[in-house]
PDB file of C-alpha atoms in Angstrom:
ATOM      1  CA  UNK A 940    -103.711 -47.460 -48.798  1.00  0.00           C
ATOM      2  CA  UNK A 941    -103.988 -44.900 -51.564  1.00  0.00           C
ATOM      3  CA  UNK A 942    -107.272 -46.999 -52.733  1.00  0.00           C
ATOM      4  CA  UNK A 943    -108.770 -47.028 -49.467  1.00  0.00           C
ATOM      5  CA  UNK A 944    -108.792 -50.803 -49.232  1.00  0.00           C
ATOM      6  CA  UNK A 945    -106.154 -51.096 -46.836  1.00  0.00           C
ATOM      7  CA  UNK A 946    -105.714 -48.950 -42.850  1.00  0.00           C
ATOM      8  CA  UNK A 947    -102.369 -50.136 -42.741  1.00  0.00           C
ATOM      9  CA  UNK A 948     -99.342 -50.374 -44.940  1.00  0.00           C
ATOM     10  CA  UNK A 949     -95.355 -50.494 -45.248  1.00  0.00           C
ATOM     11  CA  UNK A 950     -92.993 -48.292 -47.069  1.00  0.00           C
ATOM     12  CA  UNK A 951     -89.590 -47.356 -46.915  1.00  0.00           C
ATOM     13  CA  UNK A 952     -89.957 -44.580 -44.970  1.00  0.00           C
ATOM     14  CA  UNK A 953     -86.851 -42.572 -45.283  1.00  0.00           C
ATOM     15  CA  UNK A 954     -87.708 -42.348 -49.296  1.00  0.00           C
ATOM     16  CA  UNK A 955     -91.421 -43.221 -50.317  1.00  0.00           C
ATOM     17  CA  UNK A 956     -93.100 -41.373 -47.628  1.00  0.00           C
ATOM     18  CA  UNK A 957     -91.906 -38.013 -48.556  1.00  0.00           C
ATOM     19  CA  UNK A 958     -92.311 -38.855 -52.236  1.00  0.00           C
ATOM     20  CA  UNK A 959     -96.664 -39.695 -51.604  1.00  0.00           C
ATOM     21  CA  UNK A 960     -96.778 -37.016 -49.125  1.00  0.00           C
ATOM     22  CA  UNK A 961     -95.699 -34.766 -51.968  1.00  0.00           C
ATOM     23  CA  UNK A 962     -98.137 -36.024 -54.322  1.00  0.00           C
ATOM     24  CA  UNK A 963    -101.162 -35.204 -52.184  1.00  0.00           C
ATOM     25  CA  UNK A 964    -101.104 -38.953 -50.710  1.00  0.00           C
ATOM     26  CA  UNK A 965    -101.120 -37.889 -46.546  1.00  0.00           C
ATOM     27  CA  UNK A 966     -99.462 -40.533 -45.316  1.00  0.00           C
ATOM     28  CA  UNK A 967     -97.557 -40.840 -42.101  1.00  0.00           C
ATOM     29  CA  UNK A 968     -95.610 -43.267 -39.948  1.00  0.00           C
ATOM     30  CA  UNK A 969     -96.617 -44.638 -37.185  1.00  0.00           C
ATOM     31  CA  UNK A 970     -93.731 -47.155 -36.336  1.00  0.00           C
ATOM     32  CA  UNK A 971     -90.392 -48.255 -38.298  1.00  0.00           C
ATOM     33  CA  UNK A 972     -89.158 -51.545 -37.791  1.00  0.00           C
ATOM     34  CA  UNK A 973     -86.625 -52.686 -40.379  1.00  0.00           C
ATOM     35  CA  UNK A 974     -84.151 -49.981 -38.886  1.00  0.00           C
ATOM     36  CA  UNK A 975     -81.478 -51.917 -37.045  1.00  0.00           C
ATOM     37  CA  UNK A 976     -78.210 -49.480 -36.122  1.00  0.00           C
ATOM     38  CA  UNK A 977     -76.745 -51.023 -38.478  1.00  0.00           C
ATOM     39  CA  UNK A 978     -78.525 -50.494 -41.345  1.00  0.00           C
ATOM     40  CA  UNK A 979     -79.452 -46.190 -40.412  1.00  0.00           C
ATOM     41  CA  UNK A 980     -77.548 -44.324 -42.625  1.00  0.00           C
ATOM     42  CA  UNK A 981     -76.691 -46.497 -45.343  1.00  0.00           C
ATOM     43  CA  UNK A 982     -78.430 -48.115 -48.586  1.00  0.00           C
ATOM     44  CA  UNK A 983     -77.492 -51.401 -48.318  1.00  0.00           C
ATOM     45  CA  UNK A 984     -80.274 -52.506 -50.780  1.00  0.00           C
ATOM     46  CA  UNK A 985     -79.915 -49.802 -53.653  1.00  0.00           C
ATOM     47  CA  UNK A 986     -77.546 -49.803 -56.703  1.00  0.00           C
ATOM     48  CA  UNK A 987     -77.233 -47.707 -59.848  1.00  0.00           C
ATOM     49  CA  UNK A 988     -75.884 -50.601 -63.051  1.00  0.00           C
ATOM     50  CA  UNK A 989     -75.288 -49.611 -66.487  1.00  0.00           C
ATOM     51  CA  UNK A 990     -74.221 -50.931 -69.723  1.00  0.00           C
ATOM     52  CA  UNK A 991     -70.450 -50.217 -70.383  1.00  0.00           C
ATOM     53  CA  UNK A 992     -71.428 -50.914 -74.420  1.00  0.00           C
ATOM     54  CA  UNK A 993     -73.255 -47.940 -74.146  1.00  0.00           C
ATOM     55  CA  UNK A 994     -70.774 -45.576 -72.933  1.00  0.00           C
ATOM     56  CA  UNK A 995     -71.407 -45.902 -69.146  1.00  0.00           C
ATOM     57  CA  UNK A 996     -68.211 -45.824 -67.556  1.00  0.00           C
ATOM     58  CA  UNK A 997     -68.070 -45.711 -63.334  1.00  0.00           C
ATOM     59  CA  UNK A 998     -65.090 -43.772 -63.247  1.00  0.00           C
ATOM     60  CA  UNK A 999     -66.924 -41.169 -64.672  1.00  0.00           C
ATOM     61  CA  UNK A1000     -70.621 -40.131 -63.560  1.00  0.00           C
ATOM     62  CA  UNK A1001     -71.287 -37.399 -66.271  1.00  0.00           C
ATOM     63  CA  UNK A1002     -71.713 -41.192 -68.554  1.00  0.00           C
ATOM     64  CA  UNK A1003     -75.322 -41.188 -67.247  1.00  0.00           C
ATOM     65  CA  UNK A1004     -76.317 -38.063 -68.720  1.00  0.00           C
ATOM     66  CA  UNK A1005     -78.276 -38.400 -71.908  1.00  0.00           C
ATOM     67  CA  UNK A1006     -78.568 -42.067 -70.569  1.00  0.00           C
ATOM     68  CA  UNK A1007     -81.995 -44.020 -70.200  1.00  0.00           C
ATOM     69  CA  UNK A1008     -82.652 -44.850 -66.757  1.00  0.00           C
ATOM     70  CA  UNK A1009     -84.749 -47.575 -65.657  1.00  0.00           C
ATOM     71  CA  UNK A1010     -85.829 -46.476 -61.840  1.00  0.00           C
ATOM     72  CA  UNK A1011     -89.320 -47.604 -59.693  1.00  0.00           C
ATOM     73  CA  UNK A1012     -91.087 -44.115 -57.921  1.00  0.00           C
ATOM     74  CA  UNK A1013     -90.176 -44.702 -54.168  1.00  0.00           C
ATOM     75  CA  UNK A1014     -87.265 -45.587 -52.630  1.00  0.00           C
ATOM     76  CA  UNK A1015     -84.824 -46.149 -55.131  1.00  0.00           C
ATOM     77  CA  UNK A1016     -86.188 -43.048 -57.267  1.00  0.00           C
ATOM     78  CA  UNK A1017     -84.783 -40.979 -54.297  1.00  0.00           C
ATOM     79  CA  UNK A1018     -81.318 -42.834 -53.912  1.00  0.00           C
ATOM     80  CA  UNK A1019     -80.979 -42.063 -57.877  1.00  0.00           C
ATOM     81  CA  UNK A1020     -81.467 -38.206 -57.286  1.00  0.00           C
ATOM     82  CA  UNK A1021     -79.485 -38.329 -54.394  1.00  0.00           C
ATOM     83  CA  UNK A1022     -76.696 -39.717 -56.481  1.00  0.00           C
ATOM     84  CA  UNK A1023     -77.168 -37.351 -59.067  1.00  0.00           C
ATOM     85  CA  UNK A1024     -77.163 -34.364 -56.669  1.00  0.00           C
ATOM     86  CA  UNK A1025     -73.981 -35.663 -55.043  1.00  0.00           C
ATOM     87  CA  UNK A1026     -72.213 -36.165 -58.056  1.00  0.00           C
ATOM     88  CA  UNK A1027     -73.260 -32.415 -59.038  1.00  0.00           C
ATOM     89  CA  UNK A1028     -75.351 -33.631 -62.746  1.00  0.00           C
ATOM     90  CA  UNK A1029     -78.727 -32.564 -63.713  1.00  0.00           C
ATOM     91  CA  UNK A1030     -80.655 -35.355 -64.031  1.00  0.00           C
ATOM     92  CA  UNK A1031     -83.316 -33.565 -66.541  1.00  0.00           C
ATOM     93  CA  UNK A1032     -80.340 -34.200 -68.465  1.00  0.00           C
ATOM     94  CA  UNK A1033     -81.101 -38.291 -68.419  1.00  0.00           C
ATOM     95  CA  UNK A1034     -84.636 -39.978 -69.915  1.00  0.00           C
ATOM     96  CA  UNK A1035     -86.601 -41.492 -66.735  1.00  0.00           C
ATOM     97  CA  UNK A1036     -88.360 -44.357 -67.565  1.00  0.00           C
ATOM     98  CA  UNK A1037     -90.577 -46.197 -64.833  1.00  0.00           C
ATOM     99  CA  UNK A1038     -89.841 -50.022 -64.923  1.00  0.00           C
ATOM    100  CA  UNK A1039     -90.895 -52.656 -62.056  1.00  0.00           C
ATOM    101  CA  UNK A1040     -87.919 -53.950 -60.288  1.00  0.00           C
ATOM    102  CA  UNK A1041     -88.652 -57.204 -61.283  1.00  0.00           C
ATOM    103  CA  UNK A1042     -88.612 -56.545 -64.767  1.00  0.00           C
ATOM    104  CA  UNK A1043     -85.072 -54.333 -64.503  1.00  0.00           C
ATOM    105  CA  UNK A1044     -82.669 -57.547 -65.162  1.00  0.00           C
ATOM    106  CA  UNK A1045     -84.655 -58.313 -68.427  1.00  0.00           C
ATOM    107  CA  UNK A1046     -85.435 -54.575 -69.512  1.00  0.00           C
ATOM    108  CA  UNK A1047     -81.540 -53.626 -69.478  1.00  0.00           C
ATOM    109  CA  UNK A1048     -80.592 -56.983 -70.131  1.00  0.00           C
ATOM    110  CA  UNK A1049     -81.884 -56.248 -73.472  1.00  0.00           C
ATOM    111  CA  UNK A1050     -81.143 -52.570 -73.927  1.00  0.00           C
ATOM    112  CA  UNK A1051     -84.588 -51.081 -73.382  1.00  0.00           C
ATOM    113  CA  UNK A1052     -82.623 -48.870 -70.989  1.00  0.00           C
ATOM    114  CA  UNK A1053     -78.706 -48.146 -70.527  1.00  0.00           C
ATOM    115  CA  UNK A1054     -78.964 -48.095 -66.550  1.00  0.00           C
ATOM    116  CA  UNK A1055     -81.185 -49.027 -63.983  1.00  0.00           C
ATOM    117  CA  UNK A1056     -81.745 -48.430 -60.143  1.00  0.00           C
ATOM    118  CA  UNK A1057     -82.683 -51.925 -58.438  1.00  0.00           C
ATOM    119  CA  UNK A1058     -82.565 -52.773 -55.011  1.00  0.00           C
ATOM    120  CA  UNK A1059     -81.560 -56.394 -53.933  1.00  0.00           C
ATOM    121  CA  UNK A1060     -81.676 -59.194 -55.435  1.00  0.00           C
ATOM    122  CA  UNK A1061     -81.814 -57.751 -58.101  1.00  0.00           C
ATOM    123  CA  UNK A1062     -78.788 -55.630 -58.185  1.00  0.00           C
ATOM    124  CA  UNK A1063     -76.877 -58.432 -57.812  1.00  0.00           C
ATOM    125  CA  UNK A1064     -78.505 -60.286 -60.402  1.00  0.00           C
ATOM    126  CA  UNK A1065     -78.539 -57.442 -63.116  1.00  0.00           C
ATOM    127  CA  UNK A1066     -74.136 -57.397 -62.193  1.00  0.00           C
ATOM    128  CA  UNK A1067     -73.864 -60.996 -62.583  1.00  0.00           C
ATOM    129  CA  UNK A1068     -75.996 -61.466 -65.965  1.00  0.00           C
ATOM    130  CA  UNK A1069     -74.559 -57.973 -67.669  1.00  0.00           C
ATOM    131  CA  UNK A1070     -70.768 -59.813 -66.555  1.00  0.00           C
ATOM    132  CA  UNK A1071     -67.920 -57.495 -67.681  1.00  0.00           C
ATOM    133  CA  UNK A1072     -70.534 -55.230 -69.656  1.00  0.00           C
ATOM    134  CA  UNK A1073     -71.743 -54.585 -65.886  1.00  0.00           C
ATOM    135  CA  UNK A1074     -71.139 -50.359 -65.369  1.00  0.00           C
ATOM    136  CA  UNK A1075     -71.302 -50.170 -61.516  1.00  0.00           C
ATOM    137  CA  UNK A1076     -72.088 -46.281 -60.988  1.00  0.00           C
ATOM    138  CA  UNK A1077     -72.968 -46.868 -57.354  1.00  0.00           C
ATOM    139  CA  UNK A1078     -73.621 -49.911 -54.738  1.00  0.00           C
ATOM    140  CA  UNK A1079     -75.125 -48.984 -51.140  1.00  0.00           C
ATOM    141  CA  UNK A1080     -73.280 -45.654 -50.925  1.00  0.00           C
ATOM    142  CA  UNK A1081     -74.060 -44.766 -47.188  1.00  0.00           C
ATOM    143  CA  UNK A1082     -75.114 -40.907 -47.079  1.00  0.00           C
ATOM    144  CA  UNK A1083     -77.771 -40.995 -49.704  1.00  0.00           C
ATOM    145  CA  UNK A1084     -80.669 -42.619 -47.861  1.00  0.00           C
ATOM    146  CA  UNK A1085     -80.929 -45.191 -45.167  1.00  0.00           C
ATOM    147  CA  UNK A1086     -82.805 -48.230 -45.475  1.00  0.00           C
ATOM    148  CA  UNK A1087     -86.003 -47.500 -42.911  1.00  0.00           C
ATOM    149  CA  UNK A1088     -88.968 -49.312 -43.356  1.00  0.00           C
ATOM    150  CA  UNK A1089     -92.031 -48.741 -41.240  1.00  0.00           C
ATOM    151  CA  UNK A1090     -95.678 -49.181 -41.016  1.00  0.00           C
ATOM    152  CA  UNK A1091     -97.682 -46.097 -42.435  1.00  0.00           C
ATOM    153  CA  UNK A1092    -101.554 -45.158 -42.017  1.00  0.00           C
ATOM    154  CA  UNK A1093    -103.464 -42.105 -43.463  1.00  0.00           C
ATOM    155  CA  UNK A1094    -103.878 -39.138 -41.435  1.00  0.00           C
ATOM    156  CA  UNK A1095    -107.576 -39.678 -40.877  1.00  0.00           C
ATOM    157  CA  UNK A1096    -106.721 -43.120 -39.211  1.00  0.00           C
ATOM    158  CA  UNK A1097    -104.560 -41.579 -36.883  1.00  0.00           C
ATOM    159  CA  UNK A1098    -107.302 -39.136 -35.898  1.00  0.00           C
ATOM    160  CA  UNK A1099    -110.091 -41.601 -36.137  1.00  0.00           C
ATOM    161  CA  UNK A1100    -108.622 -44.463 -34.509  1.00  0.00           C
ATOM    162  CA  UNK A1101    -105.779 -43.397 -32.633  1.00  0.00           C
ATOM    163  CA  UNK A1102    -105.880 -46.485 -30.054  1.00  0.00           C
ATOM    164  CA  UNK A1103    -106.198 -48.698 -33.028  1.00  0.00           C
ATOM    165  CA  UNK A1104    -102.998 -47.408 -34.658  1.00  0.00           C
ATOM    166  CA  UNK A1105    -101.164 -47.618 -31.066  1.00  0.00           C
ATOM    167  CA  UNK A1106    -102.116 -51.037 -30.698  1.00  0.00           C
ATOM    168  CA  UNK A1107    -100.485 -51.813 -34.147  1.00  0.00           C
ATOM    169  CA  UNK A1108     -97.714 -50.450 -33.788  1.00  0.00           C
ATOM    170  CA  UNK A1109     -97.260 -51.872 -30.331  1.00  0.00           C
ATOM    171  CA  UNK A1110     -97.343 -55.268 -31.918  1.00  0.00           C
ATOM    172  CA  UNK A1111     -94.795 -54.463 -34.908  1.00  0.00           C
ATOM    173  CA  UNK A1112     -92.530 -52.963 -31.692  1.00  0.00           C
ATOM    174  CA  UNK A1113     -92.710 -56.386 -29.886  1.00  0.00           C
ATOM    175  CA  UNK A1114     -92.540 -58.199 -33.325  1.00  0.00           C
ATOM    176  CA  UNK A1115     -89.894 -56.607 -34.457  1.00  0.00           C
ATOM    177  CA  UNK A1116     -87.972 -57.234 -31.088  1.00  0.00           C
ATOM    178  CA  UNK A1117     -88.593 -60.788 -31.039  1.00  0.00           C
ATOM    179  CA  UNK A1118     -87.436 -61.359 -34.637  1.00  0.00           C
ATOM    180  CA  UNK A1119     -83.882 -59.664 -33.657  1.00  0.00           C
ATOM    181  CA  UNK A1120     -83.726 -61.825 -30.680  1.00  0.00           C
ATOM    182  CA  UNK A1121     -84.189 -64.953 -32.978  1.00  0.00           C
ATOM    183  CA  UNK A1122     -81.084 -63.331 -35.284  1.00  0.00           C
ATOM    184  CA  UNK A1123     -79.108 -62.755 -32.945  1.00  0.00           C
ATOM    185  CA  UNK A1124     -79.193 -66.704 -31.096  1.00  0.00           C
TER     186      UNK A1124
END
């Protein structure tokens, strides 16, 4: 979408969209789909893991200061400042350092960073390969963000194509339907 070689994309709306709308990137959604009752208001997906060796302690949050944090722009990114806010610390206070999720189990693994923010699987993994050296800080603490994912278009699309994008969005609607009928059986 931001290249121009796609009309259509999905993003966790409740985090990413307000994060590329900030950056210039006018982006809107047109229909969410992953946002069963169930799921609003929490962040099942999201986790903040640290390194106990390196002074991260969960029982105290003020451990992540001065800490590097491992964190992909988007979803997660917000959770982490969320957390931060909550817990009343200035995150300026930390070193950011963008890492794919994919790569978080091996880049704090290894100590390239003290902490990281995955989402699942790789949460999970990250806990179960650090073993006791696992720092839990926080795992899907509902109020921070809830897990909303939805199809977004530019602005222009919208405006341009408007029966297009209704048509879409239609479909994900009756998709999305369908595949919560098939859960639930």
């Amino acid at each position: 979408l931001q290249a121009g070689d796609a009309q259509f994309g999905h993003v966790a709306i409740s985090g990413t969209l307000p994060i590329a709308r900030a950056g210039g990137d006018k982006l809107v959604s047109i229909m969410p789909y992953y946002n069963a009752p169930d799921y609003m208001g929490k962040a099942s997906a999201y986790s903040i893991v640290g390194r106990r060796d390196r002074g991260i302690d969960p029982a105290q949050p003020e451990t992540l200061l001065g800490k590097k944090i491992g964190f992909t722009a988007g979803t997660d990114e917000f959770y982490m400042k969320q957390w931060f806010r909550r817990a009343k610390l200035d995150i300026a206070k930390s070193t950011l350092v963008s890492v794919l999720v994919e790569d978080m189990p091996v880049t704090v693994g290894q100590g390239v960073v003290d902490a990281v923010v995955p989402w699942e699987p790789y949460g999970s993994q990250i806990i179960r390969e650090l073993g006791a050296n696992a720092a839990v800080m926080s795992r899907g603490e509902a109020g921070l963000i809830s897990d909303n994912v939805g199809v977004v278009v530019r602005e222009e699309f919208v405006r341009d194509h408007a029966d297009i994008a209704e048509k879409f969005a239609t479909g994900i609607a009756a998709a999305a339907q369908f595949a919560r009928l098939l859960a639930s059986a």
